[in-house]
């Protein structure tokens, strides 16, 4: 690791200081770049979406002048969101049992006016929390509404290590965030833009999976989302869940597998 830090520091002096990630052992972070095992990860959300694409995720935006390439991208995005969502519904409500309390609050938030932004926060109990819980708590029609589906973020150094994999997450409306940068970074900028369009944004303020009681400090990115939403004050919806770490147990040691467990 020290050799890699030295090589990257010499090759990218503009990125100094380059430091080790406190979340991933084989990851280093610069001022605008991130490397995992010496390979640069994807950190710019906008680079994952073709031109003439993002505005058509706005719920009431007219598609009259939408290009064919944009229409194809959105068709694949719609299929991705629905297929993954239904697969998650099968796991959480078909072969597991999911009980939802306070459903009226979720329904009220999702039935808001098209210009009203929504921020939800989940506790992070398992790597399967999102998209898993979306399949567990949303109806089939809500899963089919890909424009109304949440935008979310995931660690750049974990799942944005290759272009094809990164494109898959983008089709599912998930963009890369860098743990170790401040909330003033491209991922939060991107989410603020979506909120200003009336979208739903879901994040995990713990910034990592914690399958026990959390007594730490929550990240303040959600505060920036609330403070810098320009259109109107967002609806804020906290969602607390238990048991996802029993559906997809978290590894206890590096390299340990994560078998899906059926809990009827």
PDB file of C-alpha atoms in Angstrom:
ATOM      1  CA  UNK A   1       0.000   0.000   0.000  1.00  0.00           C
ATOM      2  CA  UNK A   2       2.834   2.405   0.816  1.00  0.00           C
ATOM      3  CA  UNK A   3       4.375   1.712  -2.590  1.00  0.00           C
ATOM      4  CA  UNK A   4       1.046   2.435  -4.296  1.00  0.00           C
ATOM      5  CA  UNK A   5       0.628   5.679  -2.347  1.00  0.00           C
ATOM      6  CA  UNK A   6       4.093   6.786  -3.423  1.00  0.00           C
ATOM      7  CA  UNK A   7       3.497   5.897  -7.075  1.00  0.00           C
ATOM      8  CA  UNK A   8       0.146   7.685  -7.226  1.00  0.00           C
ATOM      9  CA  UNK A   9       1.510  10.738  -5.408  1.00  0.00           C
ATOM     10  CA  UNK A  10       4.316  11.034  -7.957  1.00  0.00           C
ATOM     11  CA  UNK A  11       2.020  10.439 -10.932  1.00  0.00           C
ATOM     12  CA  UNK A  12      -0.841  12.659  -9.709  1.00  0.00           C
ATOM     13  CA  UNK A  13       0.617  15.535  -7.662  1.00  0.00           C
ATOM     14  CA  UNK A  14      -2.569  17.527  -8.294  1.00  0.00           C
ATOM     15  CA  UNK A  15      -4.451  14.916  -6.191  1.00  0.00           C
ATOM     16  CA  UNK A  16      -2.355  15.394  -3.052  1.00  0.00           C
ATOM     17  CA  UNK A  17      -2.902  14.553  -0.316  1.00  0.00           C
ATOM     18  CA  UNK A  18      -3.627  10.955  -1.362  1.00  0.00           C
ATOM     19  CA  UNK A  19      -4.618   8.917   1.683  1.00  0.00           C
ATOM     20  CA  UNK A  20      -5.767   5.421   2.593  1.00  0.00           C
ATOM     21  CA  UNK A  21      -9.512   4.877   2.831  1.00  0.00           C
ATOM     22  CA  UNK A  22     -10.723   4.135   6.349  1.00  0.00           C
ATOM     23  CA  UNK A  23     -13.514   1.991   4.910  1.00  0.00           C
ATOM     24  CA  UNK A  24     -11.754  -0.282   2.379  1.00  0.00           C
ATOM     25  CA  UNK A  25      -8.230  -1.672   2.983  1.00  0.00           C
ATOM     26  CA  UNK A  26      -7.075  -1.654  -0.675  1.00  0.00           C
ATOM     27  CA  UNK A  27      -8.438   1.793  -1.545  1.00  0.00           C
ATOM     28  CA  UNK A  28      -6.777   5.225  -1.649  1.00  0.00           C
ATOM     29  CA  UNK A  29      -8.454   8.599  -2.037  1.00  0.00           C
ATOM     30  CA  UNK A  30      -7.210  11.779  -3.694  1.00  0.00           C
ATOM     31  CA  UNK A  31      -8.797  15.212  -3.979  1.00  0.00           C
ATOM     32  CA  UNK A  32     -10.858  14.337  -7.097  1.00  0.00           C
ATOM     33  CA  UNK A  33      -9.986  10.680  -7.815  1.00  0.00           C
ATOM     34  CA  UNK A  34     -10.276   7.316  -6.066  1.00  0.00           C
ATOM     35  CA  UNK A  35      -8.288   4.136  -6.715  1.00  0.00           C
ATOM     36  CA  UNK A  36      -9.175   0.560  -5.731  1.00  0.00           C
ATOM     37  CA  UNK A  37      -6.314  -1.943  -6.091  1.00  0.00           C
ATOM     38  CA  UNK A  38      -4.494   0.653  -8.166  1.00  0.00           C
ATOM     39  CA  UNK A  39      -7.386   1.103 -10.626  1.00  0.00           C
ATOM     40  CA  UNK A  40      -9.330   4.348 -10.769  1.00  0.00           C
ATOM     41  CA  UNK A  41     -13.013   4.062  -9.881  1.00  0.00           C
ATOM     42  CA  UNK A  42     -15.869   6.110 -11.311  1.00  0.00           C
ATOM     43  CA  UNK A  43     -16.770   9.137  -9.190  1.00  0.00           C
ATOM     44  CA  UNK A  44     -18.679  11.468 -11.552  1.00  0.00           C
ATOM     45  CA  UNK A  45     -22.426  10.676 -11.592  1.00  0.00           C
ATOM     46  CA  UNK A  46     -23.125  12.705 -14.730  1.00  0.00           C
ATOM     47  CA  UNK A  47     -20.623  10.665 -16.754  1.00  0.00           C
ATOM     48  CA  UNK A  48     -22.920   7.627 -16.413  1.00  0.00           C
ATOM     49  CA  UNK A  49     -25.879   9.223 -18.202  1.00  0.00           C
ATOM     50  CA  UNK A  50     -25.921   9.990 -21.934  1.00  0.00           C
ATOM     51  CA  UNK A  51     -26.652  13.499 -23.085  1.00  0.00           C
ATOM     52  CA  UNK A  52     -30.346  14.358 -23.313  1.00  0.00           C
ATOM     53  CA  UNK A  53     -31.280  11.792 -20.666  1.00  0.00           C
ATOM     54  CA  UNK A  54     -31.562  13.135 -17.122  1.00  0.00           C
ATOM     55  CA  UNK A  55     -34.330  15.658 -17.730  1.00  0.00           C
ATOM     56  CA  UNK A  56     -36.667  12.872 -18.839  1.00  0.00           C
ATOM     57  CA  UNK A  57     -36.592  11.370 -15.347  1.00  0.00           C
ATOM     58  CA  UNK A  58     -38.620  14.413 -14.193  1.00  0.00           C
ATOM     59  CA  UNK A  59     -42.130  13.138 -13.543  1.00  0.00           C
ATOM     60  CA  UNK A  60     -44.085  15.730 -15.559  1.00  0.00           C
ATOM     61  CA  UNK A  61     -41.453  16.436 -18.212  1.00  0.00           C
ATOM     62  CA  UNK A  62     -42.751  16.226 -21.787  1.00  0.00           C
ATOM     63  CA  UNK A  63     -41.200  13.494 -23.946  1.00  0.00           C
ATOM     64  CA  UNK A  64     -42.309  15.132 -27.206  1.00  0.00           C
ATOM     65  CA  UNK A  65     -38.761  16.011 -28.320  1.00  0.00           C
ATOM     66  CA  UNK A  66     -36.948  13.083 -26.702  1.00  0.00           C
ATOM     67  CA  UNK A  67     -34.312  11.486 -28.935  1.00  0.00           C
ATOM     68  CA  UNK A  68     -34.415   7.788 -29.802  1.00  0.00           C
ATOM     69  CA  UNK A  69     -31.156   7.125 -27.950  1.00  0.00           C
ATOM     70  CA  UNK A  70     -32.647   8.711 -24.843  1.00  0.00           C
ATOM     71  CA  UNK A  71     -35.864   6.700 -25.253  1.00  0.00           C
ATOM     72  CA  UNK A  72     -33.856   3.462 -25.462  1.00  0.00           C
ATOM     73  CA  UNK A  73     -31.850   4.373 -22.355  1.00  0.00           C
ATOM     74  CA  UNK A  74     -35.039   5.102 -20.441  1.00  0.00           C
ATOM     75  CA  UNK A  75     -36.661   1.873 -21.621  1.00  0.00           C
ATOM     76  CA  UNK A  76     -33.703  -0.120 -20.296  1.00  0.00           C
ATOM     77  CA  UNK A  77     -33.789   1.919 -17.068  1.00  0.00           C
ATOM     78  CA  UNK A  78     -37.513   1.195 -16.648  1.00  0.00           C
ATOM     79  CA  UNK A  79     -36.916  -2.544 -17.170  1.00  0.00           C
ATOM     80  CA  UNK A  80     -33.963  -2.538 -14.770  1.00  0.00           C
ATOM     81  CA  UNK A  81     -35.860  -0.793 -11.981  1.00  0.00           C
ATOM     82  CA  UNK A  82     -38.937  -3.010 -12.360  1.00  0.00           C
ATOM     83  CA  UNK A  83     -37.113  -6.324 -12.803  1.00  0.00           C
ATOM     84  CA  UNK A  84     -34.769  -5.776  -9.857  1.00  0.00           C
ATOM     85  CA  UNK A  85     -37.636  -4.461  -7.741  1.00  0.00           C
ATOM     86  CA  UNK A  86     -39.814  -7.490  -8.442  1.00  0.00           C
ATOM     87  CA  UNK A  87     -36.916  -9.815  -7.742  1.00  0.00           C
ATOM     88  CA  UNK A  88     -36.436  -8.118  -4.381  1.00  0.00           C
ATOM     89  CA  UNK A  89     -40.178  -8.397  -3.700  1.00  0.00           C
ATOM     90  CA  UNK A  90     -39.931 -12.145  -4.305  1.00  0.00           C
ATOM     91  CA  UNK A  91     -37.118 -12.431  -1.761  1.00  0.00           C
ATOM     92  CA  UNK A  92     -38.663 -10.215   0.915  1.00  0.00           C
ATOM     93  CA  UNK A  93     -42.378 -10.993   0.564  1.00  0.00           C
ATOM     94  CA  UNK A  94     -42.384 -14.291  -1.291  1.00  0.00           C
ATOM     95  CA  UNK A  95     -39.851 -16.433   0.574  1.00  0.00           C
ATOM     96  CA  UNK A  96     -39.419 -14.123   3.577  1.00  0.00           C
ATOM     97  CA  UNK A  97     -41.917 -12.211   5.696  1.00  0.00           C
ATOM     98  CA  UNK A  98     -41.938  -8.407   5.620  1.00  0.00           C
ATOM     99  CA  UNK A  99     -44.153  -6.386   7.970  1.00  0.00           C
ATOM    100  CA  UNK A 100     -44.591  -2.674   7.222  1.00  0.00           C
ATOM    101  CA  UNK A 101     -45.741  -0.315   9.978  1.00  0.00           C
ATOM    102  CA  UNK A 102     -46.886   3.240   9.251  1.00  0.00           C
ATOM    103  CA  UNK A 103     -47.617   2.494   5.596  1.00  0.00           C
ATOM    104  CA  UNK A 104     -49.903   5.534   5.403  1.00  0.00           C
ATOM    105  CA  UNK A 105     -46.896   7.844   5.825  1.00  0.00           C
ATOM    106  CA  UNK A 106     -45.044   6.165   2.960  1.00  0.00           C
ATOM    107  CA  UNK A 107     -48.136   6.328   0.739  1.00  0.00           C
ATOM    108  CA  UNK A 108     -48.669  10.008   1.550  1.00  0.00           C
ATOM    109  CA  UNK A 109     -45.046  10.814   0.698  1.00  0.00           C
ATOM    110  CA  UNK A 110     -45.173   8.942  -2.608  1.00  0.00           C
ATOM    111  CA  UNK A 111     -48.501  10.607  -3.505  1.00  0.00           C
ATOM    112  CA  UNK A 112     -47.050  14.112  -3.142  1.00  0.00           C
ATOM    113  CA  UNK A 113     -47.331  16.735  -5.940  1.00  0.00           C
ATOM    114  CA  UNK A 114     -44.874  16.240  -8.804  1.00  0.00           C
ATOM    115  CA  UNK A 115     -42.824  19.319  -7.866  1.00  0.00           C
ATOM    116  CA  UNK A 116     -42.488  18.327  -4.182  1.00  0.00           C
ATOM    117  CA  UNK A 117     -39.087  16.771  -3.342  1.00  0.00           C
ATOM    118  CA  UNK A 118     -38.798  13.817  -0.956  1.00  0.00           C
ATOM    119  CA  UNK A 119     -35.822  12.754   1.176  1.00  0.00           C
ATOM    120  CA  UNK A 120     -35.925   9.413   2.954  1.00  0.00           C
ATOM    121  CA  UNK A 121     -33.223   7.995   5.208  1.00  0.00           C
ATOM    122  CA  UNK A 122     -32.729   4.310   6.025  1.00  0.00           C
ATOM    123  CA  UNK A 123     -30.555   2.752   8.676  1.00  0.00           C
ATOM    124  CA  UNK A 124     -27.952   0.555   6.937  1.00  0.00           C
ATOM    125  CA  UNK A 125     -28.426  -2.983   8.237  1.00  0.00           C
ATOM    126  CA  UNK A 126     -27.283  -5.047   5.235  1.00  0.00           C
ATOM    127  CA  UNK A 127     -25.788  -4.722   1.757  1.00  0.00           C
ATOM    128  CA  UNK A 128     -29.231  -5.763   0.523  1.00  0.00           C
ATOM    129  CA  UNK A 129     -31.077  -2.813   2.128  1.00  0.00           C
ATOM    130  CA  UNK A 130     -31.361  -1.065  -1.215  1.00  0.00           C
ATOM    131  CA  UNK A 131     -32.737  -2.328  -3.544  1.00  0.00           C
ATOM    132  CA  UNK A 132     -34.056  -5.069  -1.224  1.00  0.00           C
ATOM    133  CA  UNK A 133     -36.345  -2.924   0.890  1.00  0.00           C
ATOM    134  CA  UNK A 134     -37.759  -1.176  -2.169  1.00  0.00           C
ATOM    135  CA  UNK A 135     -39.176  -4.506  -3.273  1.00  0.00           C
ATOM    136  CA  UNK A 136     -40.410  -5.167   0.241  1.00  0.00           C
ATOM    137  CA  UNK A 137     -42.251  -1.913   0.917  1.00  0.00           C
ATOM    138  CA  UNK A 138     -43.365  -0.680  -2.519  1.00  0.00           C
ATOM    139  CA  UNK A 139     -46.329  -1.947  -4.527  1.00  0.00           C
ATOM    140  CA  UNK A 140     -46.014  -3.426  -8.018  1.00  0.00           C
ATOM    141  CA  UNK A 141     -47.354  -0.209  -9.560  1.00  0.00           C
ATOM    142  CA  UNK A 142     -44.847   1.870  -7.586  1.00  0.00           C
ATOM    143  CA  UNK A 143     -42.005  -0.375  -8.763  1.00  0.00           C
ATOM    144  CA  UNK A 144     -43.228   0.112 -12.329  1.00  0.00           C
ATOM    145  CA  UNK A 145     -43.101   3.896 -11.900  1.00  0.00           C
ATOM    146  CA  UNK A 146     -39.404   4.258 -12.656  1.00  0.00           C
ATOM    147  CA  UNK A 147     -39.623   8.057 -12.769  1.00  0.00           C
ATOM    148  CA  UNK A 148     -41.041   8.119  -9.265  1.00  0.00           C
ATOM    149  CA  UNK A 149     -38.474   5.593  -7.992  1.00  0.00           C
ATOM    150  CA  UNK A 150     -35.859   6.889  -5.586  1.00  0.00           C
ATOM    151  CA  UNK A 151     -32.412   8.143  -6.524  1.00  0.00           C
ATOM    152  CA  UNK A 152     -29.686   6.822  -4.263  1.00  0.00           C
ATOM    153  CA  UNK A 153     -25.930   6.649  -3.810  1.00  0.00           C
ATOM    154  CA  UNK A 154     -23.427   3.845  -3.234  1.00  0.00           C
ATOM    155  CA  UNK A 155     -19.715   3.755  -2.488  1.00  0.00           C
ATOM    156  CA  UNK A 156     -17.574   4.440  -5.536  1.00  0.00           C
ATOM    157  CA  UNK A 157     -14.787   2.173  -4.309  1.00  0.00           C
ATOM    158  CA  UNK A 158     -17.139  -0.784  -3.788  1.00  0.00           C
ATOM    159  CA  UNK A 159     -19.382  -1.083  -6.863  1.00  0.00           C
ATOM    160  CA  UNK A 160     -18.169   1.511  -9.378  1.00  0.00           C
ATOM    161  CA  UNK A 161     -14.941  -0.248 -10.280  1.00  0.00           C
ATOM    162  CA  UNK A 162     -15.849  -1.103 -13.894  1.00  0.00           C
ATOM    163  CA  UNK A 163     -17.781   0.776 -16.568  1.00  0.00           C
ATOM    164  CA  UNK A 164     -20.370  -1.978 -17.324  1.00  0.00           C
ATOM    165  CA  UNK A 165     -21.177  -2.512 -13.648  1.00  0.00           C
ATOM    166  CA  UNK A 166     -21.368   1.231 -13.067  1.00  0.00           C
ATOM    167  CA  UNK A 167     -23.771   1.582 -15.994  1.00  0.00           C
ATOM    168  CA  UNK A 168     -26.033  -1.063 -14.474  1.00  0.00           C
ATOM    169  CA  UNK A 169     -26.277   0.871 -11.183  1.00  0.00           C
ATOM    170  CA  UNK A 170     -26.964   4.091 -13.079  1.00  0.00           C
ATOM    171  CA  UNK A 171     -29.844   2.430 -14.936  1.00  0.00           C
ATOM    172  CA  UNK A 172     -31.224   1.613 -11.489  1.00  0.00           C
ATOM    173  CA  UNK A 173     -30.907   5.293 -10.458  1.00  0.00           C
ATOM    174  CA  UNK A 174     -27.933   4.790  -8.120  1.00  0.00           C
ATOM    175  CA  UNK A 175     -24.850   7.014  -8.453  1.00  0.00           C
ATOM    176  CA  UNK A 176     -21.343   6.896  -6.928  1.00  0.00           C
ATOM    177  CA  UNK A 177     -20.417   8.699  -3.718  1.00  0.00           C
ATOM    178  CA  UNK A 178     -16.916   8.894  -2.247  1.00  0.00           C
ATOM    179  CA  UNK A 179     -16.656   8.082   1.444  1.00  0.00           C
ATOM    180  CA  UNK A 180     -13.820  10.251   2.653  1.00  0.00           C
ATOM    181  CA  UNK A 181     -14.759  13.365   0.696  1.00  0.00           C
ATOM    182  CA  UNK A 182     -16.954  16.008   2.293  1.00  0.00           C
ATOM    183  CA  UNK A 183     -20.669  16.403   1.445  1.00  0.00           C
ATOM    184  CA  UNK A 184     -19.543  19.034  -1.049  1.00  0.00           C
ATOM    185  CA  UNK A 185     -18.842  16.477  -3.754  1.00  0.00           C
ATOM    186  CA  UNK A 186     -20.355  15.517  -7.152  1.00  0.00           C
ATOM    187  CA  UNK A 187     -22.737  12.878  -5.750  1.00  0.00           C
ATOM    188  CA  UNK A 188     -24.467  15.297  -3.371  1.00  0.00           C
ATOM    189  CA  UNK A 189     -24.530  18.010  -6.058  1.00  0.00           C
ATOM    190  CA  UNK A 190     -26.246  15.498  -8.348  1.00  0.00           C
ATOM    191  CA  UNK A 191     -28.858  14.585  -5.737  1.00  0.00           C
ATOM    192  CA  UNK A 192     -29.614  18.233  -5.007  1.00  0.00           C
ATOM    193  CA  UNK A 193     -30.323  18.749  -8.701  1.00  0.00           C
ATOM    194  CA  UNK A 194     -32.722  15.802  -8.652  1.00  0.00           C
ATOM    195  CA  UNK A 195     -34.487  17.149  -5.541  1.00  0.00           C
ATOM    196  CA  UNK A 196     -34.944  20.495  -7.244  1.00  0.00           C
ATOM    197  CA  UNK A 197     -36.794  18.572  -9.968  1.00  0.00           C
ATOM    198  CA  UNK A 198     -39.206  17.089  -7.403  1.00  0.00           C
ATOM    199  CA  UNK A 199     -37.543  13.681  -7.167  1.00  0.00           C
ATOM    200  CA  UNK A 200     -37.257  11.174  -4.330  1.00  0.00           C
ATOM    201  CA  UNK A 201     -33.768  10.733  -2.842  1.00  0.00           C
ATOM    202  CA  UNK A 202     -32.917   7.954  -0.385  1.00  0.00           C
ATOM    203  CA  UNK A 203     -29.625   7.799   1.534  1.00  0.00           C
ATOM    204  CA  UNK A 204     -27.965   5.994   4.433  1.00  0.00           C
ATOM    205  CA  UNK A 205     -26.521   8.616   6.830  1.00  0.00           C
ATOM    206  CA  UNK A 206     -24.346   6.040   8.641  1.00  0.00           C
ATOM    207  CA  UNK A 207     -22.286   5.715   5.412  1.00  0.00           C
ATOM    208  CA  UNK A 208     -21.586   2.038   6.079  1.00  0.00           C
ATOM    209  CA  UNK A 209     -23.349  -1.207   6.968  1.00  0.00           C
ATOM    210  CA  UNK A 210     -23.934  -1.555  10.710  1.00  0.00           C
ATOM    211  CA  UNK A 211     -25.849  -4.650  11.790  1.00  0.00           C
ATOM    212  CA  UNK A 212     -25.905  -3.691  15.464  1.00  0.00           C
ATOM    213  CA  UNK A 213     -27.150  -0.620  17.346  1.00  0.00           C
ATOM    214  CA  UNK A 214     -25.478   2.538  16.026  1.00  0.00           C
ATOM    215  CA  UNK A 215     -24.105   5.041  18.527  1.00  0.00           C
ATOM    216  CA  UNK A 216     -21.846   6.937  16.145  1.00  0.00           C
ATOM    217  CA  UNK A 217     -22.140  10.259  14.331  1.00  0.00           C
ATOM    218  CA  UNK A 218     -24.383  10.466  11.282  1.00  0.00           C
ATOM    219  CA  UNK A 219     -22.947  12.054   8.142  1.00  0.00           C
ATOM    220  CA  UNK A 220     -24.297  15.516   7.435  1.00  0.00           C
ATOM    221  CA  UNK A 221     -24.868  15.082   3.694  1.00  0.00           C
ATOM    222  CA  UNK A 222     -28.595  14.817   4.402  1.00  0.00           C
ATOM    223  CA  UNK A 223     -28.393  18.246   6.033  1.00  0.00           C
ATOM    224  CA  UNK A 224     -26.918  19.706   2.884  1.00  0.00           C
ATOM    225  CA  UNK A 225     -29.663  18.084   0.810  1.00  0.00           C
ATOM    226  CA  UNK A 226     -32.312  19.719   3.007  1.00  0.00           C
ATOM    227  CA  UNK A 227     -30.602  23.104   3.208  1.00  0.00           C
ATOM    228  CA  UNK A 228     -29.782  23.523  -0.489  1.00  0.00           C
ATOM    229  CA  UNK A 229     -33.028  22.316  -2.016  1.00  0.00           C
ATOM    230  CA  UNK A 230     -34.134  25.542  -3.712  1.00  0.00           C
ATOM    231  CA  UNK A 231     -37.672  24.798  -4.882  1.00  0.00           C
ATOM    232  CA  UNK A 232     -39.508  24.019  -1.648  1.00  0.00           C
ATOM    233  CA  UNK A 233     -38.784  22.340   1.669  1.00  0.00           C
ATOM    234  CA  UNK A 234     -38.547  18.572   1.004  1.00  0.00           C
ATOM    235  CA  UNK A 235     -40.704  16.032   2.749  1.00  0.00           C
ATOM    236  CA  UNK A 236     -38.458  14.165   5.192  1.00  0.00           C
ATOM    237  CA  UNK A 237     -39.251  10.484   5.739  1.00  0.00           C
ATOM    238  CA  UNK A 238     -37.099   8.432   8.167  1.00  0.00           C
ATOM    239  CA  UNK A 239     -37.471   4.656   7.817  1.00  0.00           C
ATOM    240  CA  UNK A 240     -36.084   2.267  10.434  1.00  0.00           C
ATOM    241  CA  UNK A 241     -35.940  -1.448   9.720  1.00  0.00           C
ATOM    242  CA  UNK A 242     -34.677  -4.598  11.416  1.00  0.00           C
ATOM    243  CA  UNK A 243     -33.855  -8.066  10.123  1.00  0.00           C
ATOM    244  CA  UNK A 244     -32.187  -7.375   6.775  1.00  0.00           C
ATOM    245  CA  UNK A 245     -28.902  -8.637   8.202  1.00  0.00           C
ATOM    246  CA  UNK A 246     -30.670 -11.983   8.675  1.00  0.00           C
ATOM    247  CA  UNK A 247     -31.815 -12.065   5.039  1.00  0.00           C
ATOM    248  CA  UNK A 248     -28.331 -11.237   3.731  1.00  0.00           C
ATOM    249  CA  UNK A 249     -25.859 -11.682   6.611  1.00  0.00           C
ATOM    250  CA  UNK A 250     -22.901  -9.336   6.647  1.00  0.00           C
ATOM    251  CA  UNK A 251     -19.384 -10.809   6.373  1.00  0.00           C
ATOM    252  CA  UNK A 252     -17.670 -11.127   9.745  1.00  0.00           C
ATOM    253  CA  UNK A 253     -14.190 -11.483   8.265  1.00  0.00           C
ATOM    254  CA  UNK A 254     -12.673 -10.291   4.937  1.00  0.00           C
ATOM    255  CA  UNK A 255     -13.514 -12.645   2.078  1.00  0.00           C
ATOM    256  CA  UNK A 256     -16.390 -14.388   3.849  1.00  0.00           C
ATOM    257  CA  UNK A 257     -19.359 -15.211   1.635  1.00  0.00           C
ATOM    258  CA  UNK A 258     -22.814 -13.664   1.958  1.00  0.00           C
ATOM    259  CA  UNK A 259     -25.435 -16.398   1.512  1.00  0.00           C
ATOM    260  CA  UNK A 260     -29.055 -15.364   1.110  1.00  0.00           C
ATOM    261  CA  UNK A 261     -31.072 -16.808   3.999  1.00  0.00           C
ATOM    262  CA  UNK A 262     -34.800 -17.602   3.890  1.00  0.00           C
ATOM    263  CA  UNK A 263     -36.622 -16.343   6.996  1.00  0.00           C
ATOM    264  CA  UNK A 264     -40.369 -17.054   6.601  1.00  0.00           C
TER     265      UNK A 264
END
